Amino acid sequence: MTWSSQEVRLAQRPAGRPDDSTWEIATTEVPDPGPGELVVRLELISLDPAMRGWLNDVRSYIPPVGIGEVMRAFAGGTVVASQHEDFAVGDTVTGTFGVREHALSDGRGVTKVDLDVAPLATWLGALGMPGMTAYFGLEDVGRAQPGETVLVSAAAGAVGSVVAQLALAKGCRVIGVAGGPDKVAWLRELGLHEVIDRRDGDLLRQVRRAAPDGVDVYFDNVGGELLDAALANLARGARIAICGAISTYNEERLPEGPRRYMSLLVFRATMQGFLVMDYLDRYPEGVAAISELIREGRLVATETTLDGGVAGFPQALLGLFDGVNTGKLLLAV
Amino acid sequence: MTWSSQEVRLAQRPAGRPDDSTWEIATTEVPDPGPGELVVRLELISLDPAMRGWLNDVRSYIPPVGIGEVMRAFAGGTVVASQHEDFAVGDTVTGTFGVREHALSDGRGVTKVDLDVAPLATWLGALGMPGMTAYFGLEDVGRAQPGETVLVSAAAGAVGSVVAQLALAKGCRVIGVAGGPDKVAWLRELGLHEVIDRRDGDLLRQVRRAAPDGVDVYFDNVGGELLDAALANLARGARIAICGAISTYNEERLPEGPRRYMSLLVFRATMQGFLVMDYLDRYPEGVAAISELIREGRLVATETTLDGGVAGFPQALLGLFDGVNTGKLLLAV
């Protein structure tokens, strides 16, 4: 037996914002699994800001997606055939399966998830890579302590919404930045102490007003003007966790850097970049911490799921950069 | 008795590079010390890049010099009168005495130095603030380990030349960056593994050639293009110690930031600012380490002393930004 599988391939590297010419949609046949292999019917595809970086032909922490290759993507689904001893038909799994309907896998990087703990969507969000990014970024890089002021950008997004709630649970004073009244209202409901609408402009002054004693931890998902606003308003000994810079990912040229980086000296502060993949062996710690908070009702795992199937991927990816999502953005296959 | 004392006052804040309109030179009378006071006849005035920052009316780690006030400066000299129990006539001392010929002091921040260990000039250089900046920046912020690759900018300067030699003594592979063939030749004599002449341009490629396996520690005194070149060539887990940004201090507008700061994420690297004043209580450790290396002949303390007296200060300060010095730049009173 084989499975017909629509897939999205990288047709050419985009300059700036991806468009239709970036992608090619094709259909292939996925064969029966051989020994040690399994076939997964994908149900949800994760849309992540990092995807934009994977399209650029530059030296980075991971090789770029090759021209003609299926677009790399984290995804989740159900095992429909298996000759792999760790996986049985009917198991729900996540892994880097790519933007496709069916995936043949040798099991490497594939994780079985427990739907009694949370639905698949949450395993791709608060209990998946974004949640782990939030947890280790806040704990290990930001080293947030109770009573400290934590500023988080893209606070209504997949990572930011978990950072904000983890910081609240720790007893921090939490300031979130998001775009638009709906997200601002949602973050206020979550209990954040201050919420800044980035569309109101003058971020430097807005951050100063929200953090008159300075920011101890800035969890940066966006870069750009907000990073400078944070730098200008640090507390002494502050830590900036560099998680991403989504505001700049579609720039055609290398964007300007943080002009106020010398604030690091004035405030004896640290700016540190990190990648969640370095914490793989500690995922159980992060999953335990976040699932406990979910169970206690102290952390709300939120996802926005777009329809459109695999062929809807090009549009869905742009939605990520336009901020259509509250919480984790997913594409239903 | 009183002492006639020429002094340099801040007349107006400079926009960009200081010029004659920045300063006013005046002569006052310094009175006999009262109880708990001393008078110091200054012999050497320290010229430091940080001075430029002290002229700007901005929130920083220290208040700016006020208009009409004597220019703040670290300096050294001989006690000529004392009613302070810790200091006797004839003692050689250093302190933040200002740009003047004679200073009345209450003894706060004044340190007696031992001329049997090193001459006064060295107590203002390798055994003074620049040396301590080098030591704690390399040890505590850069956390350089034997065998690691250390890149240091302004490597022929007061701080950089000590950083480079400390790193050599630790068993690091040391790459220095300096401006012009004389400094390059001097650094080669000191035993640096690679020396880059920044005037040769294309710093990104020069750093890549000198550090094909990446830079573990970048000790940054200059900012600007070299910081980006370092960011582009980091090793995984690299540490950048932000000590200064002399290349930008005379810019009229806030200069551009480091465009390649997202390399911090790619390389899981840290950029940390520091101020030597935070290590005051650990100075004895730094002085012991550096004086031991000097005694063993493994660290050469170098100073460039300009003539011209107090009135020569405006010109001498510009010399600092033009890189006239090898090692510590001093002004003879």
PDB file of C-alpha atoms in Angstrom, chain B residues 59-277:
ATOM      1  CA  ARG B  59      21.870  59.025  32.253  1.00  0.00           C
ATOM      2  CA  SER B  60      24.820  56.697  32.646  1.00  0.00           C
ATOM      3  CA  TYR B  61      26.754  54.793  35.284  1.00  0.00           C
ATOM      4  CA  ILE B  62      28.154  58.049  36.681  1.00  0.00           C
ATOM      5  CA  PRO B  63      26.833  61.640  36.506  1.00  0.00           C
ATOM      6  CA  PRO B  64      28.266  63.774  33.710  1.00  0.00           C
ATOM      7  CA  VAL B  65      30.854  66.454  34.467  1.00  0.00           C
ATOM      8  CA  GLY B  66      28.942  69.675  35.089  1.00  0.00           C
ATOM      9  CA  ILE B  67      29.458  72.823  33.065  1.00  0.00           C
ATOM     10  CA  GLY B  68      32.107  74.914  34.820  1.00  0.00           C
ATOM     11  CA  GLU B  69      33.401  71.955  36.824  1.00  0.00           C
ATOM     12  CA  VAL B  70      36.975  70.732  36.671  1.00  0.00           C
ATOM     13  CA  MET B  71      37.252  67.854  34.210  1.00  0.00           C
ATOM     14  CA  ARG B  72      37.116  64.511  35.989  1.00  0.00           C
ATOM     15  CA  ALA B  73      40.336  62.524  35.611  1.00  0.00           C
ATOM     16  CA  PHE B  74      42.256  59.790  37.275  1.00  0.00           C
ATOM     17  CA  ALA B  75      45.742  61.019  38.184  1.00  0.00           C
ATOM     18  CA  GLY B  76      48.776  60.389  40.342  1.00  0.00           C
ATOM     19  CA  GLY B  77      51.184  62.547  42.292  1.00  0.00           C
ATOM     20  CA  THR B  78      52.885  63.311  45.580  1.00  0.00           C
ATOM     21  CA  VAL B  79      51.340  64.418  48.845  1.00  0.00           C
ATOM     22  CA  VAL B  80      52.692  67.916  49.640  1.00  0.00           C
ATOM     23  CA  ALA B  81      50.600  68.635  52.733  1.00  0.00           C
ATOM     24  CA  SER B  82      48.419  66.426  54.904  1.00  0.00           C
ATOM     25  CA  GLN B  83      46.173  66.545  57.905  1.00  0.00           C
ATOM     26  CA  HIS B  84      44.838  63.071  56.981  1.00  0.00           C
ATOM     27  CA  GLU B  85      45.969  60.200  59.187  1.00  0.00           C
ATOM     28  CA  ASP B  86      46.400  57.766  56.281  1.00  0.00           C
ATOM     29  CA  PHE B  87      48.642  59.989  54.159  1.00  0.00           C
ATOM     30  CA  ALA B  88      51.977  61.671  54.849  1.00  0.00           C
ATOM     31  CA  VAL B  89      53.933  64.290  52.922  1.00  0.00           C
ATOM     32  CA  GLY B  90      56.002  62.488  50.304  1.00  0.00           C
ATOM     33  CA  ASP B  91      53.563  59.622  49.755  1.00  0.00           C
ATOM     34  CA  THR B  92      52.849  58.775  46.142  1.00  0.00           C
ATOM     35  CA  VAL B  93      49.120  58.419  45.556  1.00  0.00           C
ATOM     36  CA  THR B  94      46.534  57.911  42.823  1.00  0.00           C
ATOM     37  CA  GLY B  95      42.909  58.992  42.758  1.00  0.00           C
ATOM     38  CA  THR B  96      40.220  60.778  40.797  1.00  0.00           C
ATOM     39  CA  PHE B  97      41.832  64.166  41.293  1.00  0.00           C
ATOM     40  CA  GLY B  98      40.753  65.897  38.058  1.00  0.00           C
ATOM     41  CA  VAL B  99      42.715  67.750  35.409  1.00  0.00           C
ATOM     42  CA  ARG B 100      44.631  70.178  37.635  1.00  0.00           C
ATOM     43  CA  GLU B 101      48.071  70.790  39.083  1.00  0.00           C
ATOM     44  CA  HIS B 102      47.232  70.552  42.754  1.00  0.00           C
ATOM     45  CA  ALA B 103      44.281  68.772  44.313  1.00  0.00           C
ATOM     46  CA  LEU B 104      42.729  69.163  47.736  1.00  0.00           C
ATOM     47  CA  SER B 105      41.246  65.823  48.822  1.00  0.00           C
ATOM     48  CA  ASP B 106      39.469  64.262  51.787  1.00  0.00           C
ATOM     49  CA  GLY B 107      41.206  60.990  51.014  1.00  0.00           C
ATOM     50  CA  ARG B 108      38.184  59.179  49.605  1.00  0.00           C
ATOM     51  CA  GLY B 109      39.192  57.004  46.649  1.00  0.00           C
ATOM     52  CA  VAL B 110      42.857  57.886  47.189  1.00  0.00           C
ATOM     53  CA  THR B 111      45.335  55.003  47.136  1.00  0.00           C
ATOM     54  CA  LYS B 112      48.966  54.960  48.225  1.00  0.00           C
ATOM     55  CA  VAL B 113      51.178  53.214  45.677  1.00  0.00           C
ATOM     56  CA  ASP B 114      54.497  51.449  46.149  1.00  0.00           C
ATOM     57  CA  LEU B 115      57.173  52.754  43.795  1.00  0.00           C
ATOM     58  CA  ASP B 116      59.336  49.739  44.620  1.00  0.00           C
ATOM     59  CA  VAL B 117      56.802  47.580  42.782  1.00  0.00           C
ATOM     60  CA  ALA B 118      56.406  49.834  39.745  1.00  0.00           C
ATOM     61  CA  PRO B 119      56.734  53.489  38.719  1.00  0.00           C
ATOM     62  CA  LEU B 120      53.758  55.823  39.086  1.00  0.00           C
ATOM     63  CA  ALA B 121      52.964  55.603  35.363  1.00  0.00           C
ATOM     64  CA  THR B 122      52.393  51.855  35.676  1.00  0.00           C
ATOM     65  CA  TRP B 123      50.143  52.398  38.693  1.00  0.00           C
ATOM     66  CA  LEU B 124      47.962  54.437  36.329  1.00  0.00           C
ATOM     67  CA  GLY B 125      48.216  51.796  33.601  1.00  0.00           C
ATOM     68  CA  ALA B 126      48.772  48.070  33.947  1.00  0.00           C
ATOM     69  CA  LEU B 127      48.440  48.194  37.750  1.00  0.00           C
ATOM     70  CA  GLY B 128      45.703  50.821  37.689  1.00  0.00           C
ATOM     71  CA  MET B 129      42.230  51.081  36.281  1.00  0.00           C
ATOM     72  CA  PRO B 130      43.148  49.926  32.742  1.00  0.00           C
ATOM     73  CA  GLY B 131      44.967  46.867  34.052  1.00  0.00           C
ATOM     74  CA  MET B 132      42.117  45.993  36.392  1.00  0.00           C
ATOM     75  CA  THR B 133      39.658  46.455  33.521  1.00  0.00           C
ATOM     76  CA  ALA B 134      41.701  44.002  31.479  1.00  0.00           C
ATOM     77  CA  TYR B 135      42.016  41.482  34.304  1.00  0.00           C
ATOM     78  CA  PHE B 136      38.398  41.330  35.453  1.00  0.00           C
ATOM     79  CA  GLY B 137      37.035  41.664  31.938  1.00  0.00           C
ATOM     80  CA  LEU B 138      39.067  38.708  30.756  1.00  0.00           C
ATOM     81  CA  GLU B 139      38.645  36.577  33.891  1.00  0.00           C
ATOM     82  CA  ASP B 140      35.090  37.304  34.993  1.00  0.00           C
ATOM     83  CA  VAL B 141      33.282  38.453  31.875  1.00  0.00           C
ATOM     84  CA  GLY B 142      35.225  36.765  29.079  1.00  0.00           C
ATOM     85  CA  ARG B 143      36.020  33.728  31.266  1.00  0.00           C
ATOM     86  CA  ALA B 144      38.911  32.887  28.942  1.00  0.00           C
ATOM     87  CA  GLN B 145      40.258  29.350  29.280  1.00  0.00           C
ATOM     88  CA  PRO B 146      43.649  27.963  28.218  1.00  0.00           C
ATOM     89  CA  GLY B 147      43.598  26.951  24.566  1.00  0.00           C
ATOM     90  CA  GLU B 148      40.727  29.229  23.665  1.00  0.00           C
ATOM     91  CA  THR B 149      40.966  31.886  20.972  1.00  0.00           C
ATOM     92  CA  VAL B 150      40.854  35.424  22.345  1.00  0.00           C
ATOM     93  CA  LEU B 151      40.321  38.412  20.057  1.00  0.00           C
ATOM     94  CA  VAL B 152      41.151  41.812  21.507  1.00  0.00           C
ATOM     95  CA  SER B 153      40.573  45.185  19.886  1.00  0.00           C
ATOM     96  CA  ALA B 154      42.674  48.284  20.499  1.00  0.00           C
ATOM     97  CA  ALA B 155      45.254  45.667  21.410  1.00  0.00           C
ATOM     98  CA  ALA B 156      48.083  48.198  21.607  1.00  0.00           C
ATOM     99  CA  GLY B 157      46.090  50.408  23.978  1.00  0.00           C
ATOM    100  CA  ALA B 158      46.113  50.678  27.749  1.00  0.00           C
ATOM    101  CA  VAL B 159      43.529  47.970  28.356  1.00  0.00           C
ATOM    102  CA  GLY B 160      44.032  45.905  25.213  1.00  0.00           C
ATOM    103  CA  SER B 161      47.764  45.444  25.674  1.00  0.00           C
ATOM    104  CA  VAL B 162      47.192  44.008  29.147  1.00  0.00           C
ATOM    105  CA  VAL B 163      44.312  41.807  27.951  1.00  0.00           C
ATOM    106  CA  ALA B 164      46.492  40.414  25.174  1.00  0.00           C
ATOM    107  CA  GLN B 165      49.374  39.623  27.513  1.00  0.00           C
ATOM    108  CA  LEU B 166      47.149  38.168  30.227  1.00  0.00           C
ATOM    109  CA  ALA B 167      45.545  35.914  27.637  1.00  0.00           C
ATOM    110  CA  LEU B 168      48.978  34.838  26.370  1.00  0.00           C
ATOM    111  CA  ALA B 169      50.036  34.048  29.931  1.00  0.00           C
ATOM    112  CA  LYS B 170      46.878  31.929  30.335  1.00  0.00           C
ATOM    113  CA  GLY B 171      47.791  29.854  27.309  1.00  0.00           C
ATOM    114  CA  CYS B 172      45.187  31.266  24.965  1.00  0.00           C
ATOM    115  CA  ARG B 173      45.592  31.791  21.253  1.00  0.00           C
ATOM    116  CA  VAL B 174      45.602  35.581  21.011  1.00  0.00           C
ATOM    117  CA  ILE B 175      44.577  37.728  18.070  1.00  0.00           C
ATOM    118  CA  GLY B 176      45.109  41.466  18.418  1.00  0.00           C
ATOM    119  CA  VAL B 177      43.678  44.263  16.306  1.00  0.00           C
ATOM    120  CA  ALA B 178      45.445  47.626  16.134  1.00  0.00           C
ATOM    121  CA  GLY B 179      45.892  50.550  13.779  1.00  0.00           C
ATOM    122  CA  GLY B 180      49.116  51.000  11.821  1.00  0.00           C
ATOM    123  CA  PRO B 181      52.365  49.121  11.238  1.00  0.00           C
ATOM    124  CA  ASP B 182      54.175  50.318  14.380  1.00  0.00           C
ATOM    125  CA  LYS B 183      51.527  48.978  16.723  1.00  0.00           C
ATOM    126  CA  VAL B 184      51.227  45.796  14.702  1.00  0.00           C
ATOM    127  CA  ALA B 185      54.983  45.258  14.926  1.00  0.00           C
ATOM    128  CA  TRP B 186      54.974  45.921  18.663  1.00  0.00           C
ATOM    129  CA  LEU B 187      52.187  43.409  19.224  1.00  0.00           C
ATOM    130  CA  ARG B 188      54.037  40.794  17.214  1.00  0.00           C
ATOM    131  CA  GLU B 189      57.050  41.370  19.460  1.00  0.00           C
ATOM    132  CA  LEU B 190      54.855  40.750  22.468  1.00  0.00           C
ATOM    133  CA  GLY B 191      54.162  37.309  21.044  1.00  0.00           C
ATOM    134  CA  LEU B 192      50.563  37.565  19.861  1.00  0.00           C
ATOM    135  CA  HIS B 193      49.668  34.701  17.553  1.00  0.00           C
ATOM    136  CA  GLU B 194      47.958  36.910  14.985  1.00  0.00           C
ATOM    137  CA  VAL B 195      47.840  40.674  14.575  1.00  0.00           C
ATOM    138  CA  ILE B 196      45.321  42.438  12.362  1.00  0.00           C
ATOM    139  CA  ASP B 197      45.892  45.980  11.118  1.00  0.00           C
ATOM    140  CA  ARG B 198      42.438  47.512  11.105  1.00  0.00           C
ATOM    141  CA  ARG B 199      43.591  50.016   8.500  1.00  0.00           C
ATOM    142  CA  ASP B 200      43.857  47.148   6.010  1.00  0.00           C
ATOM    143  CA  GLY B 201      40.042  47.019   5.974  1.00  0.00           C
ATOM    144  CA  ASP B 202      37.628  44.108   5.439  1.00  0.00           C
ATOM    145  CA  LEU B 203      37.734  43.214   9.102  1.00  0.00           C
ATOM    146  CA  LEU B 204      35.208  40.426   8.706  1.00  0.00           C
ATOM    147  CA  ARG B 205      37.511  38.557   6.356  1.00  0.00           C
ATOM    148  CA  GLN B 206      40.636  39.386   8.355  1.00  0.00           C
ATOM    149  CA  VAL B 207      39.092  38.003  11.545  1.00  0.00           C
ATOM    150  CA  ARG B 208      37.888  34.898   9.690  1.00  0.00           C
ATOM    151  CA  ARG B 209      41.387  34.265   8.382  1.00  0.00           C
ATOM    152  CA  ALA B 210      42.962  34.769  11.813  1.00  0.00           C
ATOM    153  CA  ALA B 211      40.347  32.681  13.639  1.00  0.00           C
ATOM    154  CA  PRO B 212      39.231  29.921  11.272  1.00  0.00           C
ATOM    155  CA  ASP B 213      37.744  27.951  14.184  1.00  0.00           C
ATOM    156  CA  GLY B 214      35.960  30.976  15.599  1.00  0.00           C
ATOM    157  CA  VAL B 215      36.535  33.400  18.436  1.00  0.00           C
ATOM    158  CA  ASP B 216      35.816  32.128  21.964  1.00  0.00           C
ATOM    159  CA  VAL B 217      36.329  35.458  23.713  1.00  0.00           C
ATOM    160  CA  TYR B 218      36.103  38.879  22.147  1.00  0.00           C
ATOM    161  CA  PHE B 219      37.267  41.705  24.380  1.00  0.00           C
ATOM    162  CA  ASP B 220      35.694  44.773  22.778  1.00  0.00           C
ATOM    163  CA  ASN B 221      37.141  48.210  23.351  1.00  0.00           C
ATOM    164  CA  VAL B 222      36.084  49.753  20.053  1.00  0.00           C
ATOM    165  CA  GLY B 223      32.592  48.768  18.865  1.00  0.00           C
ATOM    166  CA  GLY B 224      31.703  49.598  15.259  1.00  0.00           C
ATOM    167  CA  GLU B 225      32.711  47.435  12.328  1.00  0.00           C
ATOM    168  CA  LEU B 226      35.049  45.227  14.340  1.00  0.00           C
ATOM    169  CA  LEU B 227      32.273  44.170  16.693  1.00  0.00           C
ATOM    170  CA  ASP B 228      30.272  42.987  13.698  1.00  0.00           C
ATOM    171  CA  ALA B 229      33.318  41.206  12.317  1.00  0.00           C
ATOM    172  CA  ALA B 230      33.730  39.404  15.637  1.00  0.00           C
ATOM    173  CA  LEU B 231      30.029  38.508  15.818  1.00  0.00           C
ATOM    174  CA  ALA B 232      30.255  36.967  12.368  1.00  0.00           C
ATOM    175  CA  ASN B 233      33.145  34.769  13.473  1.00  0.00           C
ATOM    176  CA  LEU B 234      32.236  33.485  16.897  1.00  0.00           C
ATOM    177  CA  ALA B 235      32.794  29.993  18.187  1.00  0.00           C
ATOM    178  CA  ARG B 236      29.882  28.213  19.815  1.00  0.00           C
ATOM    179  CA  GLY B 237      29.345  29.443  23.366  1.00  0.00           C
ATOM    180  CA  ALA B 238      31.491  32.540  22.811  1.00  0.00           C
ATOM    181  CA  ARG B 239      31.621  35.422  25.266  1.00  0.00           C
ATOM    182  CA  ILE B 240      31.895  39.057  24.228  1.00  0.00           C
ATOM    183  CA  ALA B 241      33.070  41.395  26.978  1.00  0.00           C
ATOM    184  CA  ILE B 242      31.844  44.912  26.236  1.00  0.00           C
ATOM    185  CA  CYS B 243      34.424  47.238  27.740  1.00  0.00           C
ATOM    186  CA  GLY B 244      34.045  50.249  25.469  1.00  0.00           C
ATOM    187  CA  ALA B 245      33.301  51.531  21.988  1.00  0.00           C
ATOM    188  CA  ILE B 246      35.936  54.155  21.335  1.00  0.00           C
ATOM    189  CA  SER B 247      35.323  54.135  17.579  1.00  0.00           C
ATOM    190  CA  THR B 248      31.915  55.701  18.192  1.00  0.00           C
ATOM    191  CA  TYR B 249      32.428  58.060  21.132  1.00  0.00           C
ATOM    192  CA  ASN B 250      32.748  61.198  19.025  1.00  0.00           C
ATOM    193  CA  GLU B 251      29.712  60.484  16.840  1.00  0.00           C
ATOM    194  CA  GLU B 252      27.171  63.266  17.000  1.00  0.00           C
ATOM    195  CA  ARG B 253      24.260  60.864  16.726  1.00  0.00           C
ATOM    196  CA  LEU B 254      23.704  57.503  18.328  1.00  0.00           C
ATOM    197  CA  PRO B 255      25.772  55.249  16.069  1.00  0.00           C
ATOM    198  CA  GLU B 256      24.444  52.146  14.361  1.00  0.00           C
ATOM    199  CA  GLY B 257      24.279  49.031  16.484  1.00  0.00           C
ATOM    200  CA  PRO B 258      25.916  45.687  15.795  1.00  0.00           C
ATOM    201  CA  ARG B 259      23.989  44.402  12.787  1.00  0.00           C
ATOM    202  CA  ARG B 260      25.103  40.857  13.347  1.00  0.00           C
ATOM    203  CA  TYR B 261      23.901  40.611  16.936  1.00  0.00           C
ATOM    204  CA  MET B 262      21.705  37.632  15.981  1.00  0.00           C
ATOM    205  CA  SER B 263      24.968  35.704  15.747  1.00  0.00           C
ATOM    206  CA  LEU B 264      24.537  35.515  19.519  1.00  0.00           C
ATOM    207  CA  LEU B 265      21.685  33.100  18.849  1.00  0.00           C
ATOM    208  CA  VAL B 266      23.379  31.163  16.076  1.00  0.00           C
ATOM    209  CA  PHE B 267      26.473  30.623  18.235  1.00  0.00           C
ATOM    210  CA  ARG B 268      24.677  30.528  21.637  1.00  0.00           C
ATOM    211  CA  ALA B 269      26.909  33.381  22.636  1.00  0.00           C
ATOM    212  CA  THR B 270      26.832  36.020  25.340  1.00  0.00           C
ATOM    213  CA  MET B 271      27.545  39.738  25.142  1.00  0.00           C
ATOM    214  CA  GLN B 272      28.069  41.301  28.551  1.00  0.00           C
ATOM    215  CA  GLY B 273      28.903  44.824  29.591  1.00  0.00           C
ATOM    216  CA  PHE B 274      30.975  45.565  32.653  1.00  0.00           C
ATOM    217  CA  LEU B 275      32.534  48.405  34.605  1.00  0.00           C
ATOM    218  CA  VAL B 276      35.777  48.079  36.489  1.00  0.00           C
ATOM    219  CA  MET B 277      34.392  50.100  39.396  1.00  0.00           C
TER     220      MET B 277
END
